[in-house]
Short mmCIF file of C-alpha atoms and ligand atoms in Angstrom, two decimals:
data_model
loop_
_atom_site.label_atom_id
_atom_site.label_comp_id
_atom_site.label_asym_id
_atom_site.label_seq_id
_atom_site.Cartn_x
_atom_site.Cartn_y
_atom_site.Cartn_z
CA UNK A 1 27.35 -1.99 -10.24
CA UNK A 2 24.80 0.74 -10.73
CA UNK A 3 22.15 0.66 -8.08
CA UNK A 4 19.03 2.75 -8.47
CA UNK A 5 19.22 3.88 -4.84
CA UNK A 6 22.30 6.00 -5.50
CA UNK A 7 20.02 8.81 -6.59
CA UNK A 8 20.34 11.69 -4.18
CA UNK A 9 18.89 15.13 -3.86
CA UNK A 10 20.95 18.30 -3.35
CA UNK A 11 21.35 17.58 0.36
CA UNK A 12 22.67 14.06 -0.12
CA UNK A 13 19.49 12.32 0.95
CA UNK A 14 18.48 9.31 -1.05
CA UNK A 15 15.38 9.76 -3.15
CA UNK A 16 12.28 7.92 -2.05
CA UNK A 17 11.31 5.17 -4.49
CA UNK A 18 8.58 6.48 -6.77
CA UNK A 19 4.99 5.36 -6.26
CA UNK A 20 2.85 3.66 -8.90
CA UNK A 21 -0.80 2.72 -8.95
CA UNK A 22 -1.72 -0.55 -7.26
CA UNK A 23 -3.68 -1.36 -10.43
CA UNK A 24 -6.88 -3.36 -10.91
CA UNK A 25 -5.34 -6.67 -9.82
CA UNK A 26 -4.04 -5.54 -6.42
CA UNK A 27 -6.12 -8.34 -4.89
CA UNK A 28 -3.70 -10.99 -6.12
CA UNK A 29 -1.09 -9.56 -3.81
CA UNK A 30 -3.01 -8.00 -0.93
CA UNK A 31 -6.56 -9.44 -0.90
CA UNK A 32 -6.15 -12.98 -2.17
CA UNK A 33 -9.70 -14.25 -1.74
CA UNK A 34 -11.07 -11.42 -3.88
CA UNK A 35 -8.78 -12.43 -6.75
CA UNK A 36 -9.98 -16.03 -6.47
CA UNK A 37 -7.08 -17.49 -4.51
CA UNK A 38 -7.24 -19.65 -1.45
CA UNK A 39 -6.00 -17.81 1.61
CA UNK A 40 -2.57 -18.66 2.91
CA UNK A 41 -2.15 -19.85 6.48
CA UNK A 42 -2.06 -16.32 7.87
CA UNK A 43 -3.48 -13.26 6.09
CA UNK A 44 -3.88 -9.57 6.79
CA UNK A 45 -7.60 -8.97 6.43
CA UNK A 46 -10.66 -7.17 7.70
CA UNK A 47 -11.33 -8.61 11.16
CA UNK A 48 -9.12 -6.54 13.46
CA UNK A 49 -11.12 -7.47 16.55
CA UNK A 50 -12.05 -11.00 17.45
CA UNK A 51 -14.17 -12.24 20.29
CA UNK A 52 -12.68 -11.15 23.57
CA UNK A 53 -11.10 -7.98 22.27
CA UNK A 54 -11.41 -5.23 24.84
CA UNK A 55 -13.60 -2.25 23.94
CA UNK A 56 -16.76 -1.51 22.01
CA UNK A 57 -17.05 -3.78 19.00
CA UNK A 58 -18.09 -1.96 15.84
CA UNK A 59 -18.27 -2.35 12.09
CA UNK A 60 -16.69 0.23 9.81
CA UNK A 61 -18.05 0.15 6.27
CA UNK A 62 -18.00 2.48 3.31
CA UNK A 63 -17.70 2.81 -0.39
CA UNK A 64 -15.47 4.80 -2.70
CA UNK A 65 -16.92 7.07 -5.39
CA UNK A 66 -15.07 8.61 -8.32
CA UNK A 67 -15.69 12.06 -9.79
CA UNK A 68 -18.56 10.77 -11.93
CA UNK A 69 -20.34 9.27 -8.94
CA UNK A 70 -19.44 5.74 -10.02
CA UNK A 71 -18.32 3.18 -7.47
CA UNK A 72 -14.63 2.38 -7.37
CA UNK A 73 -14.95 -1.35 -7.03
CA UNK A 74 -11.28 -2.16 -7.42
CA UNK A 75 -10.25 -0.06 -4.41
CA UNK A 76 -8.19 -1.60 -1.62
CA UNK A 77 -8.51 0.00 1.82
CA UNK A 78 -6.01 -0.21 4.66
CA UNK A 79 -6.72 0.95 8.19
CA UNK A 80 -4.49 1.58 11.19
CA UNK A 81 -5.96 2.43 14.56
CA UNK A 82 -5.38 2.55 18.29
CA UNK A 83 -6.91 0.08 20.74
CA UNK A 84 -9.77 1.01 23.06
CA UNK A 85 -7.29 2.66 25.46
CA UNK A 86 -5.85 4.91 22.76
CA UNK A 87 -2.59 2.99 22.36
CA UNK A 88 -1.17 1.83 19.07
CA UNK A 89 -0.29 -1.85 19.29
CA UNK A 90 2.46 -2.32 16.73
CA UNK A 91 2.50 -6.12 16.72
CA UNK A 92 0.21 -7.54 14.09
CA UNK A 93 -0.90 -10.96 15.24
CA UNK A 94 -4.02 -12.82 14.15
CA UNK A 95 -3.77 -14.99 17.26
CA UNK A 96 -4.37 -11.96 19.45
CA UNK A 97 -7.93 -10.68 20.02
CA UNK A 98 -7.04 -7.31 18.51
CA UNK A 99 -4.61 -6.03 15.89
CA UNK A 100 -4.47 -2.39 14.86
CA UNK A 101 -3.99 -2.98 11.14
CA UNK A 102 -6.32 -4.39 8.52
CA UNK A 103 -7.24 -4.49 4.85
CA UNK A 104 -10.50 -4.73 2.97
CA UNK A 105 -11.68 -4.34 -0.62
CA UNK A 106 -14.77 -2.92 -2.32
CA UNK A 107 -15.06 -5.70 -4.90
CA UNK A 108 -17.89 -7.80 -3.45
CA UNK A 109 -20.85 -5.48 -2.76
CA UNK A 110 -19.17 -2.11 -3.26
CA UNK A 111 -18.51 -1.62 0.46
CA UNK A 112 -15.33 -2.21 2.36
CA UNK A 113 -16.00 -3.91 5.70
CA UNK A 114 -14.02 -3.93 8.92
CA UNK A 115 -14.88 -5.62 12.19
CA UNK A 116 -12.99 -3.73 14.82
CA UNK A 117 -13.34 -1.85 18.07
CA UNK A 118 -13.89 1.82 18.58
CA UNK A 119 -10.45 3.32 19.21
CA UNK A 120 -9.77 5.39 22.32
CA UNK A 121 -8.42 8.91 22.28
CA UNK A 122 -4.77 9.08 21.28
CA UNK A 123 -2.66 11.57 23.13
CA UNK A 124 -0.88 14.16 20.99
CA UNK A 125 1.56 16.38 22.89
CA UNK A 126 -0.62 16.27 25.99
CA UNK A 127 -3.85 16.91 24.10
CA UNK A 128 -6.28 14.15 23.20
CA UNK A 129 -7.22 13.59 19.58
CA UNK A 130 -10.81 12.49 19.00
CA UNK A 131 -11.18 8.75 18.32
CA UNK A 132 -10.27 8.09 14.70
CA UNK A 133 -9.17 5.43 12.27
CA UNK A 134 -6.37 6.14 9.79
CA UNK A 135 -7.25 5.08 6.26
CA UNK A 136 -5.23 4.60 3.08
CA UNK A 137 -6.95 4.19 -0.30
CA UNK A 138 -5.28 2.33 -3.16
CA UNK A 139 -6.81 1.75 -6.61
CA UNK A 140 -6.28 1.73 -10.33
CA UNK A 141 -6.00 5.35 -11.41
CA UNK A 142 -4.59 6.46 -8.04
CA UNK A 143 -0.90 7.15 -8.59
CA UNK A 144 0.00 7.41 -4.92
CA UNK A 145 -2.30 6.21 -2.17
CA UNK A 146 -4.66 8.70 -0.55
CA UNK A 147 -4.56 9.13 3.21
CA UNK A 148 -7.53 10.12 5.33
CA UNK A 149 -9.10 9.63 8.77
CA UNK A 150 -12.52 8.44 9.86
CA UNK A 151 -13.99 10.09 12.96
CA UNK A 152 -17.30 9.19 14.66
CA UNK A 153 -20.51 11.20 14.59
CA UNK A 154 -21.35 10.29 18.20
CA UNK A 155 -18.13 11.87 19.50
CA UNK A 156 -19.18 15.45 18.89
CA UNK A 157 -17.44 16.97 21.92
CA UNK A 158 -14.15 15.18 21.27
CA UNK A 159 -14.35 16.03 17.56
CA UNK A 160 -14.82 19.70 18.37
CA UNK A 161 -11.55 19.67 20.34
CA UNK A 162 -9.46 17.51 18.01
CA UNK A 163 -6.32 19.38 16.93
CA UNK A 164 -6.13 17.55 13.60
CA UNK A 165 -9.79 18.11 12.70
CA UNK A 166 -9.45 21.75 13.70
CA UNK A 167 -6.44 22.05 11.40
CA UNK A 168 -8.76 21.65 8.41
CA UNK A 169 -9.58 25.19 7.34
CA UNK A 170 -13.02 24.50 5.87
CA UNK A 171 -15.96 23.75 8.19
CA UNK A 172 -17.74 22.10 5.32
CA UNK A 173 -14.87 19.84 4.33
CA UNK A 174 -14.23 18.80 7.94
CA UNK A 175 -17.60 17.02 7.83
CA UNK A 176 -16.29 14.64 5.14
CA UNK A 177 -14.25 12.89 7.85
CA UNK A 178 -17.18 12.01 10.10
CA UNK A 179 -18.41 8.43 9.89
CA UNK A 180 -22.16 8.14 10.40
CA UNK A 181 -23.73 5.59 12.69
CA UNK A 182 -26.38 3.46 10.99
CA UNK A 183 -28.48 0.46 11.90
CA UNK A 184 -26.15 -2.51 12.04
CA UNK A 185 -26.49 -6.21 12.70
CA UNK A 186 -25.92 -6.69 16.40
CA UNK A 187 -23.18 -4.14 16.89
CA UNK A 188 -22.95 -0.49 15.96
CA UNK A 189 -22.05 0.14 12.35
CA UNK A 190 -20.41 3.31 11.12
CA UNK A 191 -20.46 4.30 7.46
CA UNK A 192 -17.55 6.22 5.99
CA UNK A 193 -18.04 6.83 2.28
CA UNK A 194 -15.06 8.24 0.43
CA UNK A 195 -15.47 10.73 -2.42
CA UNK A 196 -12.30 10.92 -4.50
CA UNK A 197 -13.31 14.00 -6.42
CA UNK A 198 -15.91 16.71 -6.85
CA UNK A 199 -18.90 17.45 -4.63
CA UNK A 200 -18.29 16.32 -1.08
CA UNK A 201 -14.69 15.43 -1.90
CA UNK A 202 -13.12 13.74 1.12
CA UNK A 203 -10.27 15.52 2.87
CA UNK A 204 -7.00 13.74 2.11
CA UNK A 205 -3.91 14.41 4.17
CA UNK A 206 -0.24 14.89 3.46
CA UNK A 207 1.94 13.92 6.40
CA UNK B 1 3.18 5.06 29.34
CA UNK B 2 3.92 7.31 26.44
CA UNK B 3 5.60 5.83 23.43
CA UNK B 4 8.07 7.70 21.28
CA UNK B 5 7.72 7.48 17.56
CA UNK B 6 10.20 8.87 15.05
CA UNK B 7 9.47 11.76 12.76
CA UNK B 8 9.99 11.24 9.04
CA UNK B 9 11.44 13.37 6.30
CA UNK B 10 8.58 15.00 4.42
CA UNK B 11 7.46 13.21 1.29
CA UNK B 12 8.55 15.18 -1.78
CA UNK B 13 5.26 15.60 -3.59
CA UNK B 14 6.99 17.11 -6.63
CA UNK B 15 9.08 13.97 -6.99
CA UNK B 16 6.20 11.57 -6.45
CA UNK B 17 3.51 11.45 -9.13
CA UNK B 18 0.70 13.99 -9.25
CA UNK B 19 -2.80 12.56 -8.87
CA UNK B 20 -4.19 14.14 -12.02
CA UNK B 21 -2.20 12.74 -14.94
CA UNK B 22 -4.47 12.80 -18.00
CA UNK B 23 -2.26 10.61 -20.19
CA UNK B 24 -3.16 7.86 -17.73
CA UNK B 25 -6.86 8.18 -18.35
CA UNK B 26 -8.26 6.45 -15.27
CA UNK B 27 -6.57 9.07 -13.08
CA UNK B 28 -8.82 11.78 -14.49
CA UNK B 29 -11.96 10.80 -12.57
CA UNK B 30 -10.13 9.34 -9.58
CA UNK B 31 -7.86 12.25 -8.65
CA UNK B 32 -8.83 14.74 -5.96
CA UNK B 33 -9.37 18.32 -7.13
CA UNK B 34 -8.79 19.82 -3.69
CA UNK B 35 -5.30 20.28 -2.27
CA UNK B 36 -4.09 17.75 0.28
CA UNK B 37 -4.41 19.03 3.84
CA UNK B 38 -0.91 19.08 5.35
CA UNK B 39 -0.49 17.79 8.87
CA UNK B 40 2.37 20.11 9.78
CA UNK B 41 3.14 18.40 13.05
CA UNK B 42 2.66 14.67 12.66
CA UNK B 43 0.87 12.99 15.55
CA UNK B 44 1.50 9.46 16.89
CA UNK B 45 -1.20 8.29 14.46
CA UNK B 46 0.94 9.11 11.44
CA UNK B 47 4.29 8.19 12.98
CA UNK B 48 3.39 4.73 14.24
CA UNK B 49 2.74 1.63 12.17
CA UNK B 50 2.31 -2.13 12.29
CA UNK B 51 5.12 -4.68 12.47
CA UNK B 52 4.62 -8.15 11.14
CA UNK B 53 6.88 -10.39 13.23
CA UNK B 54 3.71 -12.20 14.30
CA UNK B 55 2.60 -12.97 10.75
CA UNK B 56 3.19 -16.63 10.01
CA UNK B 57 4.75 -16.95 6.60
CA UNK B 58 4.56 -20.21 4.68
CA UNK B 59 7.66 -22.03 3.51
CA UNK B 60 7.16 -20.92 -0.09
CA UNK B 61 5.60 -17.52 0.41
CA UNK B 62 8.60 -15.86 -1.27
CA UNK B 63 9.09 -18.57 -3.88
CA UNK B 64 6.67 -18.17 -6.77
CA UNK B 65 8.28 -21.08 -8.59
CA UNK B 66 6.99 -23.34 -5.83
CA UNK B 67 3.98 -21.74 -4.18
CA UNK B 68 1.42 -22.59 -6.86
CA UNK B 69 3.08 -25.72 -8.14
CA UNK B 70 0.68 -28.17 -9.76
CA UNK B 71 0.56 -31.41 -7.93
CA UNK B 72 0.96 -34.52 -10.01
CA UNK B 73 2.24 -32.83 -13.12
CA UNK B 74 5.57 -34.04 -14.39
CA UNK B 75 7.73 -31.04 -13.79
CA UNK B 76 5.15 -28.75 -12.21
CA UNK B 77 7.27 -25.68 -12.72
CA UNK B 78 5.95 -22.42 -14.13
CA UNK B 79 6.79 -21.48 -17.71
CA UNK B 80 9.10 -18.52 -18.26
CA UNK B 81 12.46 -17.00 -17.52
CA UNK B 82 13.42 -18.02 -13.99
CA UNK B 83 14.67 -15.09 -11.96
CA UNK B 84 15.72 -14.10 -8.46
CA UNK B 85 14.38 -10.69 -7.53
CA UNK B 86 16.22 -9.28 -4.57
CA UNK B 87 17.42 -6.11 -2.94
CA UNK B 88 17.32 -4.09 0.22
CA UNK B 89 14.80 -1.85 1.84
CA UNK B 90 16.67 1.18 3.14
CA UNK B 91 15.62 4.62 4.21
CA UNK B 92 16.68 7.96 2.78
CA UNK B 93 19.74 8.00 5.04
CA UNK B 94 20.83 4.64 3.65
CA UNK B 95 19.90 2.88 6.89
CA UNK B 96 18.54 -0.64 6.47
CA UNK B 97 14.88 -1.22 7.29
CA UNK B 98 14.81 -4.62 9.01
CA UNK B 99 11.78 -6.80 9.76
CA UNK B 100 9.50 -5.04 7.36
CA UNK B 101 6.88 -6.63 5.16
CA UNK B 102 7.53 -6.74 1.39
CA UNK B 103 4.72 -8.08 -0.78
CA UNK B 104 4.59 -8.53 -4.56
CA UNK B 105 2.24 -9.71 -7.27
CA UNK B 106 2.58 -10.11 -11.00
CA UNK B 107 1.35 -11.55 -14.29
CA UNK B 108 2.75 -14.84 -15.59
CA UNK B 109 5.30 -15.13 -18.38
CA UNK B 110 2.53 -14.61 -20.93
CA UNK B 111 1.35 -11.36 -19.34
CA UNK B 112 -1.80 -12.90 -17.81
CA UNK B 113 -2.84 -12.36 -14.21
CA UNK B 114 -4.48 -15.10 -12.18
CA UNK B 115 -7.39 -12.80 -11.32
CA UNK B 116 -11.10 -13.31 -11.96
CA UNK B 117 -11.20 -9.98 -13.75
CA UNK B 118 -8.26 -10.42 -16.14
CA UNK B 119 -9.73 -11.03 -19.59
CA UNK B 120 -6.50 -10.97 -21.62
CA UNK B 121 -6.36 -13.81 -24.13
CA UNK B 122 -2.94 -15.12 -23.05
CA UNK B 123 -3.08 -18.47 -21.22
CA UNK B 124 -3.01 -19.02 -17.50
CA UNK B 125 -0.11 -21.12 -16.29
CA UNK B 126 -1.43 -23.96 -14.11
CA UNK B 127 1.75 -23.81 -12.04
CA UNK B 128 1.91 -20.10 -11.45
CA UNK B 129 -0.09 -18.01 -8.99
CA UNK B 130 1.77 -14.72 -8.98
CA UNK B 131 1.86 -13.65 -5.35
CA UNK B 132 4.72 -13.47 -2.86
CA UNK B 133 5.64 -11.93 0.47
CA UNK B 134 8.58 -11.88 2.85
CA UNK B 135 10.03 -10.00 5.78
CA UNK B 136 13.34 -8.15 5.42
CA UNK B 137 16.29 -9.48 7.42
CA UNK B 138 18.47 -7.50 9.84
CA UNK B 139 20.22 -5.79 6.89
CA UNK B 140 16.94 -4.91 5.18
CA UNK B 141 17.36 -7.64 2.55
CA UNK B 142 14.48 -9.36 0.83
CA UNK B 143 14.41 -12.04 -1.84
CA UNK B 144 11.88 -13.68 -4.16
CA UNK B 145 12.19 -16.44 -6.74
CA UNK B 146 9.83 -16.09 -9.67
CA UNK B 147 9.55 -15.83 -13.45
CA UNK B 148 9.89 -12.65 -15.44
CA UNK B 149 6.34 -11.47 -16.22
CA UNK B 150 5.28 -10.76 -19.79
CA UNK B 151 4.12 -7.37 -21.07
CA UNK B 152 0.38 -7.05 -21.57
CA UNK B 153 -1.99 -4.73 -23.42
CA UNK B 154 -4.51 -2.55 -21.60
CA UNK B 155 -7.17 -0.10 -22.63
CA UNK B 156 -5.81 3.44 -22.43
CA UNK B 157 -4.70 4.62 -25.85
CA UNK B 158 -5.67 2.57 -28.91
CA UNK B 159 -2.66 0.30 -28.48
CA UNK B 160 -1.03 0.57 -25.05
CA UNK B 161 1.19 -2.10 -23.48
CA UNK B 162 2.52 -2.32 -19.98
CA UNK B 163 6.26 -2.96 -19.79
CA UNK B 164 7.10 -6.15 -17.89
CA UNK B 165 6.62 -5.27 -14.23
CA UNK B 166 6.17 -6.68 -10.76
CA UNK B 167 3.92 -4.83 -8.32
CA UNK B 168 5.73 -4.25 -5.03
CA UNK B 169 4.28 -3.19 -1.68
CA UNK B 170 6.39 -2.18 1.31
CA UNK B 171 5.27 -1.12 4.77
CA UNK B 172 8.38 0.35 6.40
CA UNK B 173 8.44 1.36 10.06
CA UNK B 174 5.32 3.57 9.96
CA UNK B 175 2.21 4.26 7.94
CA UNK B 176 4.16 7.35 6.85
CA UNK B 177 6.57 5.13 4.94
CA UNK B 178 3.88 3.00 3.29
CA UNK B 179 4.54 2.65 -0.43
CA UNK B 180 3.27 0.68 -3.40
CA UNK B 181 5.27 0.78 -6.59
CA UNK B 182 6.08 -1.31 -9.64
CA UNK B 183 9.44 -2.81 -10.51
CA UNK B 184 10.52 -2.64 -14.15
CA UNK B 185 13.36 -4.40 -15.95
CA UNK B 186 16.36 -2.52 -17.25
CA UNK B 187 16.42 -2.11 -21.00
CA UNK B 188 12.70 -2.75 -21.58
CA UNK B 189 11.77 -0.64 -24.65
CA UNK B 190 8.17 -0.33 -23.41
CA UNK B 191 9.17 1.71 -20.34
CA UNK B 192 9.36 5.11 -22.09
CA UNK B 193 6.06 4.42 -23.88
CA UNK B 194 4.02 3.60 -20.79
CA UNK B 195 1.47 6.19 -19.59
CA UNK B 196 1.65 4.77 -16.05
CA UNK B 197 5.44 5.07 -15.87
CA UNK B 198 5.19 8.52 -17.39
CA UNK B 199 3.04 9.89 -14.56
CA UNK B 200 6.48 10.70 -13.12
CA UNK B 201 7.86 13.98 -14.40
CA UNK B 202 11.47 13.44 -13.43
CA UNK B 203 13.36 10.74 -15.40
CA UNK B 204 15.38 10.05 -12.24
CA UNK B 205 12.15 9.11 -10.47
CA UNK B 206 11.58 6.48 -13.16
CA UNK B 207 15.09 5.18 -12.53
CA UNK B 208 14.16 4.40 -8.91
CA UNK B 209 11.78 1.73 -10.24
CA UNK B 210 14.10 -0.03 -12.67
CA UNK B 211 15.72 -3.26 -11.52
CA UNK B 212 19.23 -4.03 -12.75
CA UNK B 213 20.47 -7.32 -14.11
CA UNK B 214 22.69 -8.76 -11.38
CA UNK B 215 24.91 -11.48 -12.81
CA UNK B 216 26.73 -11.93 -9.50
CA UNK B 217 23.58 -13.19 -7.82
CA UNK B 218 22.42 -15.30 -10.77
CA UNK B 219 22.75 -19.08 -10.61
CA UNK B 220 24.57 -20.82 -13.49
CA UNK B 221 22.29 -23.19 -15.42
CA UNK B 222 19.37 -22.11 -13.23
CA UNK B 223 18.23 -18.50 -13.09
CA UNK B 224 19.14 -14.87 -13.67
CA UNK B 225 18.94 -12.27 -10.93
CA UNK B 226 17.61 -8.72 -10.82
CA UNK B 227 18.39 -6.29 -8.08
CA UNK B 228 15.78 -3.84 -6.88
CA UNK B 229 16.50 -1.64 -3.89
CA UNK B 230 13.60 0.19 -2.28
CA UNK B 231 14.07 3.51 -0.52
CA UNK B 232 11.48 4.59 2.04
CA UNK B 233 11.21 7.89 3.86
CA UNK B 234 13.99 8.60 6.32
CA UNK B 235 13.35 8.28 10.04
CA UNK B 236 14.90 11.18 11.94
CA UNK B 237 17.11 10.07 14.80
CA UNK B 238 16.52 13.10 16.95
CA UNK B 239 13.13 13.47 18.51
CA UNK B 240 11.91 16.99 18.94
CA UNK B 241 9.56 16.21 21.77
CA UNK B 242 10.00 18.09 25.01
FE1 FE C 301 0.18 -4.88 -13.56
#
């Protein structure tokens, strides 16, 4: 039987399955409430930190703009982050106070919303990286998800020393990765707006 | 306590679709104009990722024939061609990817999504939701029971139709292996006409998304089967950390 995974490159490696856009109805699969479904018993969603989670509780919010300056309301956002000690906790478990992975969507008021904790510094070959949250953006019109990082504007010293931030050649573009603290409700809120194209275009990574 | 994470084979950006693909019109205003910034030496942030052993799956989460079944109706089964969709998640070395999350969503047999924003005039099926998820077994196998979705029209060219497809999301062992794709059905004449399929330049890349009719796994007098194997980036066995 022909199997589509027999496709190999010159070195004999299998070819990665091709990516396609998540489309406008991604919510049916990955953000059920937004599509109009009832949640299942256990869902991956936007509250990474619950009461009792160790560390500084924060909100991360933001919106996604296209090249015309219009809001991308059908975007789905995924984040992956370390705990307050700078360790990645692989096990996703809604029964635990903290999980490092979450999803949100921009469909309600234009913003994605995460309730989480501020991550600690993750060690990278003996050097600390500034606290950051890894972000993936999926939407109609995006053929393969875009990968970026949100840093924090009140971590200036750590940001200045971060090997990944310093790997971005443009001083101006580096600023697109800094989330800005704004007045929140009860806990600090950081805003990380994402510009897909044009002026202020967010830095997206290949890794 | 320092954890070791694998490195992954670089993603072939010439094989994967470009962001700016003007035949697919929505990509024009949503594609970055700047080059991606390459992280030459991936850090633990890129090489780690979530595992979902702790996610409690419902009995019918991978059975779309059952998970939106209308209570009280006589048969309560969705309309359409009953199919098993199955396959393996493997990496580029052919190694199975066990315990990874596979999620899918789709239109019903009439090509209509159960989504607030789907305005297509085809009918909703009261017994069909269109969402499934499962975790791969030790051999990387996954399996869903569903109906074959219908094609549907969408505004791109004057008269554009999506081939029948199921949206598929796979996590893999790291955020580096994260992938969302669409599964198509072998022989569908709409595949070569579709601007979304055609964002891929290499016809072989399109082949990676086409499920094959699998009579061996079909059930007589019950349902057909389609096989769809998913290949994620290869995890290197040797760690180059000092
Ligand atoms: Fe679709």
